[in-house]
C-alpha positions as YAML, in Angstrom:
chain: A
units: angstrom
residues:
- id: 1
  name: MET
  ca: [154.70, 164.90, 120.64]
- id: 2
  name: THR
  ca: [154.22, 160.83, 121.37]
- id: 3
  name: HIS
  ca: [156.82, 158.17, 121.34]
- id: 4
  name: VAL
  ca: [157.02, 154.58, 121.21]
- id: 5
  name: ILE
  ca: [159.39, 151.90, 121.86]
- id: 6
  name: THR
  ca: [160.36, 149.27, 119.27]
- id: 7
  name: ALA
  ca: [163.04, 146.63, 118.72]
- id: 8
  name: ASP
  ca: [165.00, 145.67, 115.47]
- id: 9
  name: ASN
  ca: [162.39, 143.87, 113.07]
- id: 10
  name: ASN
  ca: [159.90, 144.02, 116.16]
- id: 11
  name: GLY
  ca: [162.42, 141.43, 117.88]
- id: 12
  name: GLU
  ca: [160.52, 140.63, 120.89]
- id: 13
  name: ASN
  ca: [163.70, 139.28, 122.34]
- id: 14
  name: TRP
  ca: [165.56, 142.22, 121.65]
- id: 15
  name: LEU
  ca: [162.85, 144.23, 124.09]
- id: 16
  name: HIS
  ca: [162.89, 141.43, 126.68]
- id: 17
  name: SER
  ca: [166.66, 141.68, 126.92]
- id: 18
  name: PHE
  ca: [166.36, 145.52, 127.18]
- id: 19
  name: ASN
  ca: [163.83, 145.15, 129.70]
- id: 20
  name: ASN
  ca: [166.37, 142.62, 131.82]
- id: 21
  name: TRP
  ca: [169.29, 144.95, 131.48]
- id: 22
  name: LEU
  ca: [167.08, 148.07, 132.87]
- id: 23
  name: GLN
  ca: [166.05, 145.98, 135.75]
- id: 24
  name: GLU
  ca: [169.75, 144.99, 136.75]
- id: 25
  name: ARG
  ca: [170.57, 148.66, 136.65]
- id: 26
  name: THR
  ca: [170.71, 151.00, 139.29]
- id: 27
  name: PRO
  ca: [167.06, 152.49, 139.69]
- id: 28
  name: THR
  ca: [166.17, 154.99, 137.12]
- id: 29
  name: LYS
  ca: [162.88, 156.85, 136.44]
- id: 30
  name: VAL
  ca: [162.47, 154.29, 133.55]
- id: 31
  name: THR
  ca: [160.37, 150.97, 134.31]
- id: 32
  name: GLY
  ca: [162.17, 148.33, 132.39]
- id: 33
  name: ASN
  ca: [158.67, 146.59, 131.49]
- id: 34
  name: TYR
  ca: [158.28, 147.80, 128.03]
- id: 35
  name: LYS
  ca: [156.18, 146.36, 125.44]
- id: 36
  name: MET
  ca: [156.49, 146.64, 121.65]
- id: 37
  name: ASN
  ca: [155.22, 149.85, 120.45]
- id: 38
  name: GLN
  ca: [154.30, 150.81, 123.84]
- id: 39
  name: ILE
  ca: [153.72, 154.78, 124.23]
- id: 40
  name: VAL
  ca: [156.52, 156.21, 126.06]
- id: 41
  name: PRO
  ca: [155.42, 158.90, 128.88]
- id: 42
  name: GLU
  ca: [157.23, 162.27, 127.72]
- id: 43
  name: SER
  ca: [158.90, 162.37, 131.42]
- id: 44
  name: GLU
  ca: [160.98, 159.37, 130.11]
- id: 45
  name: VAL
  ca: [161.87, 159.82, 126.61]
- id: 46
  name: GLN
  ca: [165.13, 161.35, 126.90]
- id: 47
  name: GLU
  ca: [166.47, 159.07, 129.75]
- id: 48
  name: LEU
  ca: [165.16, 155.88, 127.95]
- id: 49
  name: GLU
  ca: [166.81, 157.17, 124.53]
- id: 50
  name: GLU
  ca: [170.22, 157.47, 126.53]
- id: 51
  name: LEU
  ca: [169.71, 153.96, 127.75]
- id: 52
  name: ALA
  ca: [168.84, 152.39, 124.62]
- id: 53
  name: PHE
  ca: [171.82, 153.74, 123.27]
- id: 54
  name: GLN
  ca: [173.99, 152.35, 125.78]
- id: 55
  name: PHE
  ca: [172.29, 148.99, 125.49]
- id: 56
  name: ASP
  ca: [172.86, 149.13, 121.76]
- id: 57
  name: ASN
  ca: [176.45, 149.38, 122.11]
- id: 58
  name: GLU
  ca: [177.22, 147.65, 125.24]
- id: 59
  name: MET
  ca: [174.80, 144.69, 124.49]
- id: 60
  name: ALA
  ca: [173.46, 144.54, 121.03]
- id: 61
  name: GLY
  ca: [176.45, 145.56, 119.23]
- id: 62
  name: GLY
  ca: [173.99, 147.80, 116.84]
- id: 63
  name: PRO
  ca: [170.64, 149.56, 116.84]
- id: 64
  name: ALA
  ca: [168.17, 146.98, 118.52]
- id: 65
  name: ILE
  ca: [165.93, 149.46, 120.60]
- id: 66
  name: GLN
  ca: [164.53, 152.33, 119.13]
- id: 67
  name: ILE
  ca: [162.63, 155.24, 120.58]
- id: 68
  name: LYS
  ca: [160.72, 156.83, 117.58]
- id: 69
  name: GLU
  ca: [157.85, 159.30, 117.09]
- id: 70
  name: ALA
  ca: [154.69, 157.67, 116.84]
- id: 71
  name: GLU
  ca: [153.00, 157.13, 113.66]
- id: 72
  name: LYS
  ca: [149.98, 159.58, 113.18]
- id: 73
  name: ASP
  ca: [146.61, 157.61, 112.39]
...
């Protein structure tokens, strides 16, 4: 299953803030250098979903970052 990272209303600012937030945290296996609709390696999906949930609640006050299943062409 392929997953991509997106932001609310395709907001690049949310994704930029999320990347900065990730880079300030203790080292994780996720990079903190994501682009809109970038494919997320399967090995990072679970941790990235947890971090996105944490960012959404601590920083955004709602669902800003989503890790979702990629649409099939």
